PDB file of N, CA and C in Angstrom:
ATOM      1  N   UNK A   1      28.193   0.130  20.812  1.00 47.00           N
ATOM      2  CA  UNK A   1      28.756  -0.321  19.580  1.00 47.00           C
ATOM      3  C   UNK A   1      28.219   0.492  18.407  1.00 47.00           C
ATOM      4  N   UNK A   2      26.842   0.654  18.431  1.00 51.00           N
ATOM      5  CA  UNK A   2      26.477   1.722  16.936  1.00 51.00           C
ATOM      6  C   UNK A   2      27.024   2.857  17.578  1.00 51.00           C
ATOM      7  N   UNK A   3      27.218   3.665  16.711  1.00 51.00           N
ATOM      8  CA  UNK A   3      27.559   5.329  16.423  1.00 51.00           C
ATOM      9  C   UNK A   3      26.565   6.191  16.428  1.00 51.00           C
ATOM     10  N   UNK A   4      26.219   7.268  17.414  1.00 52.00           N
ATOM     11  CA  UNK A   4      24.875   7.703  17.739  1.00 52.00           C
ATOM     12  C   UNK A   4      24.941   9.015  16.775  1.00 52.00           C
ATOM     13  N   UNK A   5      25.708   9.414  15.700  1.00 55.00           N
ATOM     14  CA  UNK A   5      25.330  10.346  15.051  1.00 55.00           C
ATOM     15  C   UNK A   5      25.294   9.551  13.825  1.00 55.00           C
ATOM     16  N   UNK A   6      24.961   8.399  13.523  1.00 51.00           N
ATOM     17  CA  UNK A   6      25.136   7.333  12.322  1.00 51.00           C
ATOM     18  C   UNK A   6      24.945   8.210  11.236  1.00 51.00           C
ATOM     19  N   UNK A   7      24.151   9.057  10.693  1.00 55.00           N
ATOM     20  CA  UNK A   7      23.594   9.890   9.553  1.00 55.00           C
ATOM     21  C   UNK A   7      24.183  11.712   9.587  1.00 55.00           C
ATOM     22  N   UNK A   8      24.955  11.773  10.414  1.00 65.00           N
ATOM     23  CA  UNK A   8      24.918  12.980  10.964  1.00 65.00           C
ATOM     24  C   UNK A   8      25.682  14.166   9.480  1.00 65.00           C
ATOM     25  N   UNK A   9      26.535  13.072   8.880  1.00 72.00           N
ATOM     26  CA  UNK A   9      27.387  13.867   8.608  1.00 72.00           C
ATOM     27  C   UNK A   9      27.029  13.221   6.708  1.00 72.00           C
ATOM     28  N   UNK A  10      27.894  13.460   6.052  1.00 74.00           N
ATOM     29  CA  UNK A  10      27.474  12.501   4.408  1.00 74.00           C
ATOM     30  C   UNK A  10      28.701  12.045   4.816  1.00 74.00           C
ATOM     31  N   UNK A  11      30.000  11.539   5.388  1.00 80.00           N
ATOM     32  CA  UNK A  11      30.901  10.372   5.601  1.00 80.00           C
ATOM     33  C   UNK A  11      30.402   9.518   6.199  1.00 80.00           C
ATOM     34  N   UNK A  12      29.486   9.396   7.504  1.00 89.00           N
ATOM     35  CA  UNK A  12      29.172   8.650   8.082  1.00 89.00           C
ATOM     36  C   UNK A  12      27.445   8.193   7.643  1.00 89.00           C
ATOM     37  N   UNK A  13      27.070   9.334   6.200  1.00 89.00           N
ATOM     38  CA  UNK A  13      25.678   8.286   5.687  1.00 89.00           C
ATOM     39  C   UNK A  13      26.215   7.310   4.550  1.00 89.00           C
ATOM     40  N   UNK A  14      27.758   7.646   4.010  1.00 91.00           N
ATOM     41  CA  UNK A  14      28.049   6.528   3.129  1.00 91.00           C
ATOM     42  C   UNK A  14      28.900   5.047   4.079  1.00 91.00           C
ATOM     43  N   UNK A  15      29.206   5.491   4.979  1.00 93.00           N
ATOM     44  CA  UNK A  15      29.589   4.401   5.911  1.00 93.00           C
ATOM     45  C   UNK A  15      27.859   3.303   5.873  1.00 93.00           C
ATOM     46  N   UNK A  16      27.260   3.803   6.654  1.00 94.00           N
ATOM     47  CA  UNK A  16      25.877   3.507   7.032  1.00 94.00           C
ATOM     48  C   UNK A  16      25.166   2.713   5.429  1.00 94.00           C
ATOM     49  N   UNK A  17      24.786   3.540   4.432  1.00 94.00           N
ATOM     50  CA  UNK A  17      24.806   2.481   3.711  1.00 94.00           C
ATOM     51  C   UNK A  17      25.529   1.724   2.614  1.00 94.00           C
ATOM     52  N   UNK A  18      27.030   2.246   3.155  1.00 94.00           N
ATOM     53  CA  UNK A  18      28.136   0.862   2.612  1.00 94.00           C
ATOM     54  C   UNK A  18      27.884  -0.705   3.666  1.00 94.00           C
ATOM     55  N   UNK A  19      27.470  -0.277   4.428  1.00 96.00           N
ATOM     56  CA  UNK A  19      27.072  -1.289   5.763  1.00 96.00           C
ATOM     57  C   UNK A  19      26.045  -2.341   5.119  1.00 96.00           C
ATOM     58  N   UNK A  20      25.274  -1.291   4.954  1.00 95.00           N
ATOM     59  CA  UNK A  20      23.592  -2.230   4.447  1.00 95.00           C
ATOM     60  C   UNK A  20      23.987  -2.814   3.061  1.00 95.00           C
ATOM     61  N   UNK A  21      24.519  -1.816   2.256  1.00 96.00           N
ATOM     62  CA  UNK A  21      24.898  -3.007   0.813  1.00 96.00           C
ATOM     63  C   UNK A  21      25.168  -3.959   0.939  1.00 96.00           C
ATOM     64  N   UNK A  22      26.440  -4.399   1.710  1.00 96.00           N
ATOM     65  CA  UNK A  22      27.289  -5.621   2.051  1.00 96.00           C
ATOM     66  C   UNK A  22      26.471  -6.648   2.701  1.00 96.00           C
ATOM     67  N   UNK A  23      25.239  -6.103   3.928  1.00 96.00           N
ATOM     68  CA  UNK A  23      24.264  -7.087   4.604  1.00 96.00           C
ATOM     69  C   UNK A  23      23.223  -7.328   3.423  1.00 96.00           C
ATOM     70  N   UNK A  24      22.363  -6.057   2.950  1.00 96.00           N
ATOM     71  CA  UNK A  24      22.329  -6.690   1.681  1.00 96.00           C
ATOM     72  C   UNK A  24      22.404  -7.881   0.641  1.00 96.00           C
ATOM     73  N   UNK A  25      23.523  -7.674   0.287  1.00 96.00           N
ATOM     74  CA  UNK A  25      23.888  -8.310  -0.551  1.00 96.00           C
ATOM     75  C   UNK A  25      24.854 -10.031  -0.402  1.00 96.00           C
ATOM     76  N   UNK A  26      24.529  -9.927   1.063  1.00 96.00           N
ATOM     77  CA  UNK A  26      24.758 -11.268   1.987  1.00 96.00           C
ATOM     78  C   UNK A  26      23.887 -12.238   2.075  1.00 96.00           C
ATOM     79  N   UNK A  27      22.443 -11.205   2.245  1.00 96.00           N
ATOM     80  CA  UNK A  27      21.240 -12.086   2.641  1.00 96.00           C
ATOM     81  C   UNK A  27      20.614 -12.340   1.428  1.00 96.00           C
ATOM     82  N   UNK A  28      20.776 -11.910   0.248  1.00 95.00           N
ATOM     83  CA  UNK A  28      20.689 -12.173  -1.055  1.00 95.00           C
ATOM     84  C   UNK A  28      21.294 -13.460  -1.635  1.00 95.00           C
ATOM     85  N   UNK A  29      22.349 -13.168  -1.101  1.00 95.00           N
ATOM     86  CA  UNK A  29      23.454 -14.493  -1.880  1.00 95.00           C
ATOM     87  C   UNK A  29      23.065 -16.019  -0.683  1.00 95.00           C
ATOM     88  N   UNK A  30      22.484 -15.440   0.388  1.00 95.00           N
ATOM     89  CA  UNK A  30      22.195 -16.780   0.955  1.00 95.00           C
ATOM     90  C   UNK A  30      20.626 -17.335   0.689  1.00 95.00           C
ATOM     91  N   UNK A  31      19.803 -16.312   0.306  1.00 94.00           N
ATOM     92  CA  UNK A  31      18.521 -16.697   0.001  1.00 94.00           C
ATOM     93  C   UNK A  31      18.657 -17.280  -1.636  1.00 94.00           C
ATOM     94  N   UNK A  32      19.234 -16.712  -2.409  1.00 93.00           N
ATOM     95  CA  UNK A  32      19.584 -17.546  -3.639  1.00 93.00           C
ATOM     96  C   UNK A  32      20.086 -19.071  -3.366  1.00 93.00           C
ATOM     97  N   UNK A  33      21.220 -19.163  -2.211  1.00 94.00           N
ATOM     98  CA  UNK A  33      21.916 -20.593  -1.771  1.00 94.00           C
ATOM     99  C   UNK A  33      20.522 -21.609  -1.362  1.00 94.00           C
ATOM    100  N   UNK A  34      20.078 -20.513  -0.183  1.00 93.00           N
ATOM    101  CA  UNK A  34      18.802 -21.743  -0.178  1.00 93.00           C
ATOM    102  C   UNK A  34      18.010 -21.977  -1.320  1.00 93.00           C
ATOM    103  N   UNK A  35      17.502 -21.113  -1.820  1.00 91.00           N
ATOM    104  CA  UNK A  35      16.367 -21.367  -2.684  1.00 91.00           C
ATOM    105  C   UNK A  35      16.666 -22.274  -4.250  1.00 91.00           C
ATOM    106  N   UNK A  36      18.396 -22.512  -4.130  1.00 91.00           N
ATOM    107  CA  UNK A  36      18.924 -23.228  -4.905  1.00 91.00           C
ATOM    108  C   UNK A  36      19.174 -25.051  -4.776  1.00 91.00           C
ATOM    109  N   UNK A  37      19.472 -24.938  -2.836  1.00 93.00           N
ATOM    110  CA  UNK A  37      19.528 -26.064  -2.341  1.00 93.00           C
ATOM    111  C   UNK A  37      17.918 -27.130  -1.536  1.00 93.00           C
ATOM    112  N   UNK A  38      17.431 -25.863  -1.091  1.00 92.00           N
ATOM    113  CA  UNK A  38      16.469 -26.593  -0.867  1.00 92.00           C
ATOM    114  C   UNK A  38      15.156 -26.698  -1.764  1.00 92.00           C
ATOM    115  N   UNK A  39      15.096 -25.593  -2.732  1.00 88.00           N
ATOM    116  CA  UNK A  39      13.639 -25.459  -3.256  1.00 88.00           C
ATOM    117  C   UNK A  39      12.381 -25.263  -2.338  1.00 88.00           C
ATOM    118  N   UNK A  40      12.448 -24.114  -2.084  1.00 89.00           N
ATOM    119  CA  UNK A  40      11.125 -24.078  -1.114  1.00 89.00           C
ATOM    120  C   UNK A  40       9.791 -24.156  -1.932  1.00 89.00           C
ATOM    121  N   UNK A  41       8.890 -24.389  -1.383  1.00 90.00           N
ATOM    122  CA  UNK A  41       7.467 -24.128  -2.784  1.00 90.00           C
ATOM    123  C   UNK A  41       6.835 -23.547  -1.636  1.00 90.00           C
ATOM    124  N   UNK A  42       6.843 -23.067  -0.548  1.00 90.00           N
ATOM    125  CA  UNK A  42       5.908 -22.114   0.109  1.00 90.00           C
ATOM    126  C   UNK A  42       5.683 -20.674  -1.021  1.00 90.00           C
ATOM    127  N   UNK A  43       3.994 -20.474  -0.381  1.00 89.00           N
ATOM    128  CA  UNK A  43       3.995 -19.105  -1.280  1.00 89.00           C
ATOM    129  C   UNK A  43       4.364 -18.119  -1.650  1.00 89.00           C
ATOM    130  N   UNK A  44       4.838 -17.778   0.109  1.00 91.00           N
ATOM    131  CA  UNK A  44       5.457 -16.433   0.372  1.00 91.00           C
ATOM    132  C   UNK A  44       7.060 -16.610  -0.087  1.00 91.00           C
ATOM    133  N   UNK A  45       7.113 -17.531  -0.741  1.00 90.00           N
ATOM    134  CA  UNK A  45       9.330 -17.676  -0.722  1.00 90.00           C
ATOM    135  C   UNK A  45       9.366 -16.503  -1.987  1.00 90.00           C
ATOM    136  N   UNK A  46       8.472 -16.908  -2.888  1.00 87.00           N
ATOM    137  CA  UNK A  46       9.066 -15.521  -3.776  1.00 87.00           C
ATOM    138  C   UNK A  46       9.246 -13.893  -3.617  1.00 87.00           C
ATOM    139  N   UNK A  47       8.479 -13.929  -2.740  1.00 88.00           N
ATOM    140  CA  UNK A  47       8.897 -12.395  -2.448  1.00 88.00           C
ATOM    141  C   UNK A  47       9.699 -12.257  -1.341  1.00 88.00           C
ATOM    142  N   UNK A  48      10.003 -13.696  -0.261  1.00 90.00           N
ATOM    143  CA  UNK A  48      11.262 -13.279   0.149  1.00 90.00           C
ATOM    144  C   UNK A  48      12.655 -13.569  -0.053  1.00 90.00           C
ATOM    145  N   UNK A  49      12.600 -14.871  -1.160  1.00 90.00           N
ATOM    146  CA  UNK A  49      13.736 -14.616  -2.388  1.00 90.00           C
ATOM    147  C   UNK A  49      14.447 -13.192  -3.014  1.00 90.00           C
ATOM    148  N   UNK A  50      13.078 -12.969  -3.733  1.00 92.00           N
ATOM    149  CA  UNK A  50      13.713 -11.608  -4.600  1.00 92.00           C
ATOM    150  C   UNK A  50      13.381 -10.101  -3.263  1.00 92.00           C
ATOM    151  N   UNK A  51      13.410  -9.764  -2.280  1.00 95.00           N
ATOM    152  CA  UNK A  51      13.314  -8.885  -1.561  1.00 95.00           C
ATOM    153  C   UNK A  51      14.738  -8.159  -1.291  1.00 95.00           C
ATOM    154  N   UNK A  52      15.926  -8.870  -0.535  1.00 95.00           N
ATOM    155  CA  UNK A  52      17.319  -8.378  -0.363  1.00 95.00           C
ATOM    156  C   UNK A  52      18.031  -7.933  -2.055  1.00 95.00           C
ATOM    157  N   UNK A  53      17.365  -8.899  -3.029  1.00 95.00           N
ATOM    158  CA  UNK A  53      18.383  -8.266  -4.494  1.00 95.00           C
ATOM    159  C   UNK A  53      17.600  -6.857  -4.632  1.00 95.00           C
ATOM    160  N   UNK A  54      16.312  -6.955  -4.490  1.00 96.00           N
ATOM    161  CA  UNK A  54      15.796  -5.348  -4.637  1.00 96.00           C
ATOM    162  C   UNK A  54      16.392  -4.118  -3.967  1.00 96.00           C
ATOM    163  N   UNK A  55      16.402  -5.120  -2.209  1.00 96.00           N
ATOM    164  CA  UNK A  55      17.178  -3.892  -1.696  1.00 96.00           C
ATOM    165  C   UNK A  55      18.607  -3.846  -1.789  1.00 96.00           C
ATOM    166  N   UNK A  56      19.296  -4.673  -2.521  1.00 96.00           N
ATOM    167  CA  UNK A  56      20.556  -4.425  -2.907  1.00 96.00           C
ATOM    168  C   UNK A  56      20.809  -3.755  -4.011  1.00 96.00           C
ATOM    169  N   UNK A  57      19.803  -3.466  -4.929  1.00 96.00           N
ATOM    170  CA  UNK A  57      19.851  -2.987  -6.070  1.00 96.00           C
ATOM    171  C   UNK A  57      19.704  -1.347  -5.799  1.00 96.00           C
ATOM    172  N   UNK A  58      18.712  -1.066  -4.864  1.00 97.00           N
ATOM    173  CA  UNK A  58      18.417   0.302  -4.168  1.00 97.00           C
ATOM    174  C   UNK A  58      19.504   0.579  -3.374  1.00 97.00           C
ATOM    175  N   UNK A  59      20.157   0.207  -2.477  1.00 97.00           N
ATOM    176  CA  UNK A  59      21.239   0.657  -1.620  1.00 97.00           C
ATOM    177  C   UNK A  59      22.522   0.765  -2.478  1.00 97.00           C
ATOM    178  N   UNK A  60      22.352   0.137  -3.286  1.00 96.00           N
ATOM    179  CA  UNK A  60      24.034   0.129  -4.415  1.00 96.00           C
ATOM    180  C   UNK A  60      23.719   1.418  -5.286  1.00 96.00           C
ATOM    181  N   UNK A  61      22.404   1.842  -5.334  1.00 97.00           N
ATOM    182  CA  UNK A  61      22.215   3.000  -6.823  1.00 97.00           C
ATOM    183  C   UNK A  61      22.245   4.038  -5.276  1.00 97.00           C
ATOM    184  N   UNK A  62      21.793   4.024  -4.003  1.00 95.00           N
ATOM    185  CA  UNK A  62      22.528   5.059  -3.086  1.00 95.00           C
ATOM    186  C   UNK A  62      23.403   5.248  -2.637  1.00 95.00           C
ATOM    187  N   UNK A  63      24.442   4.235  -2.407  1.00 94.00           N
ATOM    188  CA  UNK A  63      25.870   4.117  -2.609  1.00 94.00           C
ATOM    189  C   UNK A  63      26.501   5.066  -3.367  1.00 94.00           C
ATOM    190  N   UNK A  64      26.382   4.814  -4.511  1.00 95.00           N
ATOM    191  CA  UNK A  64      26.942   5.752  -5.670  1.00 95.00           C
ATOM    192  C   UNK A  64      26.244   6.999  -6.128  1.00 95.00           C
ATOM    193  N   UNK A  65      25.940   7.409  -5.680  1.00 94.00           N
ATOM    194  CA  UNK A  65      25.229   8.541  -5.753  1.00 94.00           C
ATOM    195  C   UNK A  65      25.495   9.741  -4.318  1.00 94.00           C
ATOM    196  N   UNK A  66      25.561   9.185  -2.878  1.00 92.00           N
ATOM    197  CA  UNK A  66      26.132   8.929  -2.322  1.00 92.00           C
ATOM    198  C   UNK A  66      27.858   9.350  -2.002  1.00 92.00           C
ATOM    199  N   UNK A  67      28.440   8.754  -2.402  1.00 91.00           N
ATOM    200  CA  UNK A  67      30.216   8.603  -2.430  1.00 91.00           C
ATOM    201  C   UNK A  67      30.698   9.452  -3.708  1.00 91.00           C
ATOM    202  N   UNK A  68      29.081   9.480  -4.816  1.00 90.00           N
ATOM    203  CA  UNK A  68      30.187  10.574  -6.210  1.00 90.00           C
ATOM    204  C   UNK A  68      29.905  12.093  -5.077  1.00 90.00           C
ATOM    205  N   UNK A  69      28.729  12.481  -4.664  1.00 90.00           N
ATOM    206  CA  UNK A  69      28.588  13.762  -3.817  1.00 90.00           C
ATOM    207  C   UNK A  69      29.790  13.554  -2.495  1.00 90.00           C
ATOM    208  N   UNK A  70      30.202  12.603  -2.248  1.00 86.00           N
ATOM    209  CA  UNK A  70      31.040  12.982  -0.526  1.00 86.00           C
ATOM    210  C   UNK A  70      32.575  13.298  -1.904  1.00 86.00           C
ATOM    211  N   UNK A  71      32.856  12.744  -3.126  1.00 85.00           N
ATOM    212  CA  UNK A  71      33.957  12.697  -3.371  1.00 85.00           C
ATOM    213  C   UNK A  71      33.884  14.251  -4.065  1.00 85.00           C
ATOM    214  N   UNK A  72      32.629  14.744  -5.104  1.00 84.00           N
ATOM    215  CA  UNK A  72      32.631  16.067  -5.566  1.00 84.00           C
ATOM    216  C   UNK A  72      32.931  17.248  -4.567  1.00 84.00           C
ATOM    217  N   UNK A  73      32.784  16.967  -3.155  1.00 80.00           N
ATOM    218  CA  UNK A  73      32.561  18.108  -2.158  1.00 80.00           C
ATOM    219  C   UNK A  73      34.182  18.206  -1.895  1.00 80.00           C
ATOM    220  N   UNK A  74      34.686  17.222  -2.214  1.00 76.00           N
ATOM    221  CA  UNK A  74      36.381  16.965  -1.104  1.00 76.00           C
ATOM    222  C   UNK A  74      37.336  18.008  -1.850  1.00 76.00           C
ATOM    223  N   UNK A  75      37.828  18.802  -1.219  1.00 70.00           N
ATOM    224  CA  UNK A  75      38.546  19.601  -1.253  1.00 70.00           C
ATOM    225  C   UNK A  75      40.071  19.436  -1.882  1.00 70.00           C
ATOM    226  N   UNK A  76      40.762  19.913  -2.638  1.00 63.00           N
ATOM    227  CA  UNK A  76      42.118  18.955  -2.384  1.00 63.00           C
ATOM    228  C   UNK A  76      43.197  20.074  -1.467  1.00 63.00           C
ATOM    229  N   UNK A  77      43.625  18.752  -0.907  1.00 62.00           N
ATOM    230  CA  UNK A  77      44.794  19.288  -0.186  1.00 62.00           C
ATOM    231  C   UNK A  77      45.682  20.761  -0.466  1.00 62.00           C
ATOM    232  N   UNK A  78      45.752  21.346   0.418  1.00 64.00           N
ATOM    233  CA  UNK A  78      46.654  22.894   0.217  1.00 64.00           C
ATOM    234  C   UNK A  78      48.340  22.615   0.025  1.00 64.00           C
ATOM    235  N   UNK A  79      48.501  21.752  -0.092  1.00 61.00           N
ATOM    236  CA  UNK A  79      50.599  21.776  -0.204  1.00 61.00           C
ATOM    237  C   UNK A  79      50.488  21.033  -1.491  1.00 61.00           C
ATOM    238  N   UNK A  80      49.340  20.530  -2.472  1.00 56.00           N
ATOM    239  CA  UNK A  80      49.240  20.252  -3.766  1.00 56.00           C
ATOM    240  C   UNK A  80      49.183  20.990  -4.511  1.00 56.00           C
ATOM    241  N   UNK A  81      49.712  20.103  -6.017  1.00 58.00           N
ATOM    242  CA  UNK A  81      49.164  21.315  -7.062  1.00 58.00           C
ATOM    243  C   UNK A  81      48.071  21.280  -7.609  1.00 58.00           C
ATOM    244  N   UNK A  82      47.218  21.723  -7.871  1.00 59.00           N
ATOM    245  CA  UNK A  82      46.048  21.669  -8.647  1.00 59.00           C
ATOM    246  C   UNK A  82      46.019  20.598  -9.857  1.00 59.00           C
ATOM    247  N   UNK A  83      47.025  20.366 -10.534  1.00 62.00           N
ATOM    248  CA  UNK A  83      47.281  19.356 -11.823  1.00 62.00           C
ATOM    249  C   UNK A  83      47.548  17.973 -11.093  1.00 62.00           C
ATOM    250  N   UNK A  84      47.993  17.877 -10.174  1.00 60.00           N
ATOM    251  CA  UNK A  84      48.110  16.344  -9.861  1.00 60.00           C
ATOM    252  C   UNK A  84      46.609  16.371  -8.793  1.00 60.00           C
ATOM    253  N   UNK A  85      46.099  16.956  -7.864  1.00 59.00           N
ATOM    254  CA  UNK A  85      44.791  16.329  -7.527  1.00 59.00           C
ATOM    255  C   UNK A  85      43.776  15.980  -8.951  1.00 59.00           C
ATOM    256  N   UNK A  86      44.224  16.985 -10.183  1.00 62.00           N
ATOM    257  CA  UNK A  86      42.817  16.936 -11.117  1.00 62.00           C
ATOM    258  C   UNK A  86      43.070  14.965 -11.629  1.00 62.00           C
ATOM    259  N   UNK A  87      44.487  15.207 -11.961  1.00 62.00           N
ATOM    260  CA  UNK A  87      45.238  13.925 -12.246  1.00 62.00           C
ATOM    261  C   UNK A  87      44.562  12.608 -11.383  1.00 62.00           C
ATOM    262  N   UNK A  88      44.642  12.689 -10.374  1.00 58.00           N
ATOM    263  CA  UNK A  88      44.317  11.584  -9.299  1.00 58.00           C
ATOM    264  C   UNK A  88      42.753  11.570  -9.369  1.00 58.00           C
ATOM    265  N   UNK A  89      42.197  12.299  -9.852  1.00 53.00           N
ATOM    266  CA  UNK A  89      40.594  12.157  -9.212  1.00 53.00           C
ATOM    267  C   UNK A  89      40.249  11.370 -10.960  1.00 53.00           C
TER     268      UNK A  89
END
């Protein structure tokens, strides 16, 4: 089921962490749910409260950084004109 060149290529490192943003930013929105519904007062809850928004905050600023380099590299199509790819991008 994983993809054994997961990093191999920059399409398949923005796949990889478009992946993790979304898990990310899952386990974020459910540690907020708990920590909204149940109130934990253990010690350790705050740092594993705020841990997934950190790493959602880091995987989203590599995301985009990320996808502007896979989109600067992309070539445009040869049966186009130069004025409508500049147009579209």
């Amino acid at each position: 089921m994983a993809e054994p060149d997961l990093l191999r290529s920059e399409a398949s490192a923005v796949r990889a962490v478009g992946r993790l943003l979304c898990w990310s930013l899952a386990a974020a929105m459910i540690t907020a749910a708990v920590d909204a519904v149940l109130d934990p007062q253990a010690a350790w809850w705050a740092a594993a409260w705020s841990l997934p928004w950190w790493i959602f905050g880091a995987t989203a600023l590599a995301w985009a950084v990320l996808r502007a380099r896979e989109k600067a590299d992309r070539r445009p199509p040869h049966d186009t004109v130069r004025g409508d790819w500049d147009q579209a991008a």
